[in-house]
C-alpha cells in the first residue's frame, strides 16, 4: 500500500520578505506545493520560479492580477492538484505566513483517529509589538531585520479561538466547485487541531502593504459577500497601526524558537453529541461518495476574477 502524500495549496501575493522561508519550511513535509500568484508586484513570483527550478516539488500554476477570493483561488489550486492526487492523500490549504509547528505526517500518525478526514488549525498568532514597530521606522532597518528568520523576528503571540479546515483526506469523487470555499462533505472533523505559527504582522512596511491590498479586495462586492458583517471584518481595517500591540498587552505569551508552544485543546470547531455521531455514521457508511455525484463540478469559467494591474 502506497503511503499517503501531503500536497500544499498555496496562494501568494507580495510575500517577498517571507516566501523563501515559507517554501523551505514547507518542503520539509510537502510532497508537492501547488502555488498561484494573484499579482505580486515585488519579487515573490520570481523567487518562486527560481526555487521551482531547484526543486520540482514546487509547481507554480500561474501569476495574474486577480481578486483574492477563497472559493475561486483555492478551488483553482485544488482542481489543478487533483490531477496528481490519489485517494487517501492529504491536501493542505496554507498561506505564506504559516509555519506548521508539527509536520503534518506526524500529526496524522499521532493525533488523527480512524475515520477522521478533516483537520482544523490552531493558530498561534505572532504579533508586532509597539517597541518592535518603533525600531523599524526606516527601510534600512526593515531590510536588515528581514535577513533574519521570521521566528527570530517575532516572538510574542496570542492564541486564536478562530479555526477553519486546513487539512483534508482526498477522495477522487469529491467536488470543490466555485460555489464553496471547501469541498462538499469533506470528511469527519478531527478532534485535534494542528498547531500553526502564524506571522501576519511582520514589520510596518509589510503590514501597511497587507492592509492596503485587503482594502482593495474588500472593495469588491463579490468578495464582501463572503462575510455577513464585512465592515466589522479585520480585512476592512486600512490602518496598519491598529494591528500593532502594546508590549505589555494582556493575553500575550513569549516563544523561544526550539521550545514548545503552549498546549491548547479547543473544541469550538466540533459538532456535539448526537450530531457528531450522525456524521461519523454517515462517513462510515460511505454516503459522501453517493452525495458527491449530485454536486456541481469545477468549470472553466470559475477562474479567479481579474483586476487591473497596479501601476
Coordinates of C-alpha atoms in Angstrom, one line a residue:
X1 CA 0.0 0.0 0.0
X2 CA 1.4 3.4 -1.0
X3 CA 1.8 5.9 1.7
X4 CA -0.4 9.0 1.6
X5 CA 1.2 12.1 0.1
X6 CA 0.8 15.6 1.5
X7 CA 0.1 18.3 -1.0
X8 CA 0.0 22.0 -0.3
X9 CA -2.2 24.5 -2.0
X10 CA -0.6 28.0 -1.6
X11 CA -1.9 31.3 -2.9
X12 CA 0.5 34.2 -2.6
X13 CA 0.8 37.9 -3.3
X14 CA 3.6 40.3 -2.2
X15 CA 5.2 37.9 0.2
X16 CA 8.8 38.7 -0.8
X17 CA 10.0 39.0 2.7
X18 CA 8.9 35.5 3.7
X19 CA 8.2 33.4 0.7
X20 CA 11.6 31.7 0.6
X21 CA 11.4 30.8 4.3
X22 CA 7.8 29.6 3.7
X23 CA 8.8 27.3 0.9
X24 CA 11.9 25.9 2.6
X25 CA 9.9 25.1 5.6
X26 CA 7.0 23.5 3.6
X27 CA 9.4 21.4 1.7
X28 CA 10.4 19.6 4.9
X29 CA 7.0 17.9 4.7
X30 CA 5.2 18.6 1.4
X31 CA 5.4 16.1 -1.4
X32 CA 4.1 18.8 -3.7
X33 CA 3.3 22.5 -3.5
X34 CA 0.8 23.9 -6.0
X35 CA 1.2 27.7 -6.0
X36 CA -0.8 30.5 -7.6
X37 CA 0.3 34.2 -7.5
X38 CA -2.6 36.7 -7.6
X39 CA -0.5 39.6 -8.9
X40 CA 2.6 40.3 -6.9
X41 CA 4.5 43.5 -7.6
X42 CA 7.5 42.6 -5.5
X43 CA 9.9 39.7 -6.1
X44 CA 7.6 37.0 -4.8
X45 CA 6.9 35.1 -8.0
X46 CA 10.5 35.5 -9.3
X47 CA 11.6 33.8 -6.1
X48 CA 9.0 31.0 -6.6
X49 CA 10.2 30.4 -10.1
X50 CA 13.8 30.3 -9.1
X51 CA 13.1 27.8 -6.3
X52 CA 10.9 25.7 -8.6
X53 CA 13.9 25.3 -10.9
X54 CA 15.9 23.8 -8.0
X55 CA 13.1 21.6 -6.6
X56 CA 10.3 20.2 -8.9
X57 CA 8.0 19.7 -5.9
X58 CA 7.2 23.4 -6.3
X59 CA 4.5 23.7 -9.0
X60 CA 3.6 27.3 -9.9
X61 CA 0.4 27.3 -11.9
X62 CA 0.4 31.0 -12.9
X63 CA 0.6 34.6 -11.9
X64 CA -2.2 37.0 -12.8
X65 CA -3.6 40.2 -11.2
X66 CA -6.8 38.8 -9.7
X67 CA -9.1 39.4 -6.7
X68 CA -8.3 37.1 -3.9
X69 CA -11.5 35.0 -3.4
X70 CA -11.5 32.0 -1.2
X71 CA -13.7 29.9 -3.5
X72 CA -12.1 30.8 -6.8
X73 CA -8.4 30.9 -5.9
X74 CA -8.2 27.9 -3.5
X75 CA -10.7 26.0 -5.7
X76 CA -8.4 26.6 -8.7
X77 CA -5.4 25.2 -6.8
X78 CA -7.4 22.1 -5.7
X79 CA -8.7 21.3 -9.1
X80 CA -5.1 21.7 -10.5
X81 CA -3.6 19.5 -7.8
X82 CA -6.3 16.8 -8.1
X83 CA -4.8 15.7 -11.4
X84 CA -2.0 14.0 -9.5
X85 CA -3.8 13.2 -6.2
X86 CA -4.8 9.7 -5.2
X87 CA -7.4 8.5 -2.8
X88 CA -6.0 8.8 0.8
X89 CA -3.6 11.6 0.0
X90 CA -3.9 14.7 2.2
X91 CA -4.2 18.2 0.8
X92 CA -3.5 21.3 2.9
X93 CA -4.7 24.8 2.5
X94 CA -1.9 27.1 3.6
X95 CA -0.7 30.7 3.3
X96 CA 2.8 32.1 3.0
X97 CA 2.8 33.4 6.6
X98 CA 2.0 30.0 8.1
X99 CA 4.6 27.5 9.5
X100 CA 3.3 24.1 10.7
X101 CA 4.7 23.5 14.2
X102 CA 4.2 19.8 13.8
X103 CA 4.9 18.0 10.5
X104 CA 1.5 17.1 9.0
X105 CA 2.7 13.5 8.5
X106 CA 3.5 13.2 12.2
X107 CA 0.3 14.9 13.2
X108 CA -1.8 12.5 11.2
X109 CA 0.0 9.5 12.5
X110 CA -0.2 10.5 16.2
X111 CA -3.3 12.7 16.6
X112 CA -5.8 11.9 13.8
X113 CA -8.1 9.0 14.8
X114 CA -9.5 6.3 12.5
X115 CA -12.4 7.7 10.4
X116 CA -11.4 11.4 10.8
X117 CA -10.7 13.1 7.5
X118 CA -10.6 16.9 8.1
X119 CA -8.2 18.8 10.4
X120 CA -8.8 22.3 11.6
X121 CA -5.9 24.6 12.5
X122 CA -4.9 26.0 15.9
X123 CA -3.3 29.4 15.2
X124 CA -0.6 30.9 17.3
X125 CA -0.8 34.5 16.1
X126 CA 2.5 36.2 16.3
X127 CA 2.3 39.9 16.9
X128 CA 4.2 43.1 16.1
X129 CA 4.7 45.0 19.3
X130 CA 4.9 48.7 19.6
X131 CA 8.6 48.8 20.6
X132 CA 9.4 46.5 17.6
X133 CA 7.5 48.7 15.2
X134 CA 9.3 51.8 16.5
X135 CA 12.6 50.2 15.9
X136 CA 11.7 49.7 12.2
X137 CA 10.9 53.2 11.1
X138 CA 13.2 53.3 8.1
X139 CA 13.7 51.0 5.2
X140 CA 17.3 50.2 6.1
X141 CA 16.3 48.8 9.5
X142 CA 13.5 46.8 7.9
X143 CA 15.8 45.3 5.2
X144 CA 18.4 44.4 7.8
X145 CA 15.9 42.6 10.0
X146 CA 14.4 40.7 7.1
X147 CA 17.7 38.9 6.8
X148 CA 16.8 37.0 10.0
X149 CA 14.4 34.1 10.2
X150 CA 10.9 35.2 10.9
X151 CA 10.8 33.0 14.1
X152 CA 13.7 35.2 15.4
X153 CA 12.0 38.4 14.5
X154 CA 8.6 38.0 16.1
X155 CA 8.4 36.2 19.4
X156 CA 5.2 37.3 21.1
X157 CA 2.0 35.5 20.3
X158 CA -1.7 35.1 21.3
X159 CA -3.8 32.0 21.0
X160 CA -6.6 32.2 18.4
X161 CA -10.0 30.8 19.0
X162 CA -11.0 31.0 15.4
X163 CA -10.5 27.8 13.4
X164 CA -11.1 26.7 9.8
X165 CA -10.4 23.5 7.9
X166 CA -6.8 23.3 6.8
X167 CA -6.1 19.6 6.0
X168 CA -8.3 17.1 4.2
X169 CA -8.0 13.5 3.2
X170 CA -8.6 13.3 -0.5
X171 CA -11.2 11.1 -2.3
X172 CA -11.4 11.1 -6.1
X173 CA -15.2 11.7 -6.1
X174 CA -15.2 14.9 -4.0
X175 CA -16.2 18.2 -5.6
X176 CA -15.0 21.7 -5.0
X177 CA -17.0 24.0 -7.3
X178 CA -16.8 27.7 -7.3
X179 CA -19.8 28.0 -5.0
X180 CA -18.0 26.7 -1.9
X181 CA -14.8 27.5 0.0
X182 CA -14.1 23.9 0.8
X183 CA -15.1 20.6 -0.8
X184 CA -18.6 19.3 -0.1
X185 CA -18.8 16.5 2.6
X186 CA -15.1 16.8 3.0
X187 CA -14.8 14.3 6.0
X188 CA -15.4 13.7 9.7
X189 CA -13.7 16.6 11.6
X190 CA -10.8 15.5 13.8
X191 CA -10.9 16.4 17.4
X192 CA -7.3 17.6 17.4
X193 CA -6.3 20.8 15.7
X194 CA -2.9 21.1 14.0
X195 CA -0.7 23.9 15.6
X196 CA 0.4 26.6 13.1
X197 CA 2.7 29.5 13.8
X198 CA 1.1 32.4 12.1
X199 CA 3.1 35.6 11.2
X200 CA 0.6 38.0 9.5
X201 CA 2.2 41.1 11.1
X202 CA 6.0 41.1 10.5
X203 CA 7.1 44.7 10.1
X204 CA 5.5 48.1 9.4
X205 CA 6.2 48.1 5.7
X206 CA 4.7 44.6 5.1
X207 CA 1.8 45.3 7.4
X208 CA 0.9 48.5 5.6
X209 CA 1.0 46.7 2.3
X210 CA -1.2 44.0 3.6
X211 CA -3.8 46.5 4.8
X212 CA -3.9 48.3 1.5
X213 CA -4.2 45.1 -0.5
X214 CA -7.1 43.9 1.6
X215 CA -8.8 47.2 1.3
X216 CA -8.7 46.6 -2.5
X217 CA -10.2 43.2 -2.1
X218 CA -12.9 44.4 0.3
X219 CA -14.0 47.0 -2.3
X220 CA -15.1 44.1 -4.5
X221 CA -18.8 43.3 -3.9
X222 CA -18.5 39.6 -4.6
X223 CA -15.6 39.4 -2.1
X224 CA -17.5 41.4 0.6
X225 CA -20.4 39.0 0.2
X226 CA -18.3 36.2 1.8
X227 CA -18.9 37.8 5.2
X228 CA -22.1 38.7 7.0
X229 CA -20.6 41.8 8.6
X230 CA -17.9 42.9 6.1
X231 CA -17.5 46.4 7.7
X232 CA -16.6 44.8 11.0
X233 CA -14.2 42.3 9.5
X234 CA -10.5 42.8 10.1
X235 CA -9.9 42.9 6.3
X236 CA -11.7 46.3 6.3
X237 CA -9.2 47.9 8.7
X238 CA -7.0 50.1 6.5
X239 CA -4.7 51.5 9.2
X240 CA -1.8 49.1 9.9
X241 CA -1.1 50.8 13.2
X242 CA -4.3 49.3 14.6
X243 CA -2.7 45.8 14.4
X244 CA 0.4 46.8 16.5
X245 CA 0.0 45.7 20.1
X246 CA 1.4 47.1 23.3
X247 CA 4.4 45.3 24.7
X248 CA 2.5 44.5 27.9
X249 CA -0.8 43.7 26.3
X250 CA -2.8 41.1 28.1
X251 CA -3.0 37.6 26.7
X252 CA 0.4 37.5 25.1
X253 CA 2.9 34.7 25.5
X254 CA 6.6 34.6 24.6
X255 CA 8.1 31.8 22.5
X256 CA 11.7 30.9 22.3
X257 CA 12.4 29.1 19.0
X258 CA 13.1 25.4 19.6
X259 CA 10.9 25.2 22.6
X260 CA 7.3 24.0 23.0
X261 CA 4.3 26.3 22.4
X262 CA 1.5 26.4 24.9
X263 CA -0.7 23.4 24.6
X264 CA -4.4 24.0 24.0
X265 CA -7.3 21.7 23.3
X266 CA -10.1 23.9 21.9
X267 CA -13.3 22.2 20.7
X268 CA -15.3 25.0 19.2
X269 CA -14.8 23.5 15.8
X270 CA -16.7 20.3 16.6
X271 CA -20.3 19.3 16.3
X272 CA -21.5 18.0 19.6
X273 CA -23.4 14.9 20.9
X274 CA -25.8 13.2 18.5
X275 CA -24.9 15.4 15.5
X276 CA -21.2 14.2 15.6
X277 CA -22.4 10.6 16.0
X278 CA -24.6 11.0 12.9
X279 CA -21.7 12.5 11.0
X280 CA -19.5 9.6 12.0
X281 CA -22.1 7.1 10.8
X282 CA -22.6 9.0 7.5
X283 CA -18.9 8.8 6.6
X284 CA -18.5 5.2 7.8
X285 CA -21.4 4.1 5.5
X286 CA -19.8 5.9 2.5
X287 CA -22.7 8.3 2.0
X288 CA -20.4 11.2 0.9
X289 CA -19.4 9.1 -2.2
X290 CA -23.1 9.0 -3.2
X291 CA -23.7 12.6 -2.5
X292 CA -20.6 13.7 -4.5
X293 CA -22.4 12.5 -7.6
X294 CA -25.1 15.2 -7.1
X295 CA -22.7 18.1 -6.7
X296 CA -21.5 20.5 -9.4
X297 CA -18.0 20.3 -10.7
X298 CA -15.4 23.0 -11.3
X299 CA -15.9 24.7 -14.6
X300 CA -13.6 26.6 -16.9
X301 CA -15.3 29.9 -16.2
X302 CA -14.7 29.5 -12.4
X303 CA -11.2 31.0 -12.6
X304 CA -10.2 33.9 -10.3
X305 CA -11.6 37.3 -11.4
X306 CA -9.1 39.7 -13.0
X307 CA -8.3 43.1 -11.6
X308 CA -6.4 46.0 -13.2
X309 CA -2.6 45.6 -12.5
X310 CA -1.0 48.1 -10.2
X311 CA 1.0 50.9 -11.7

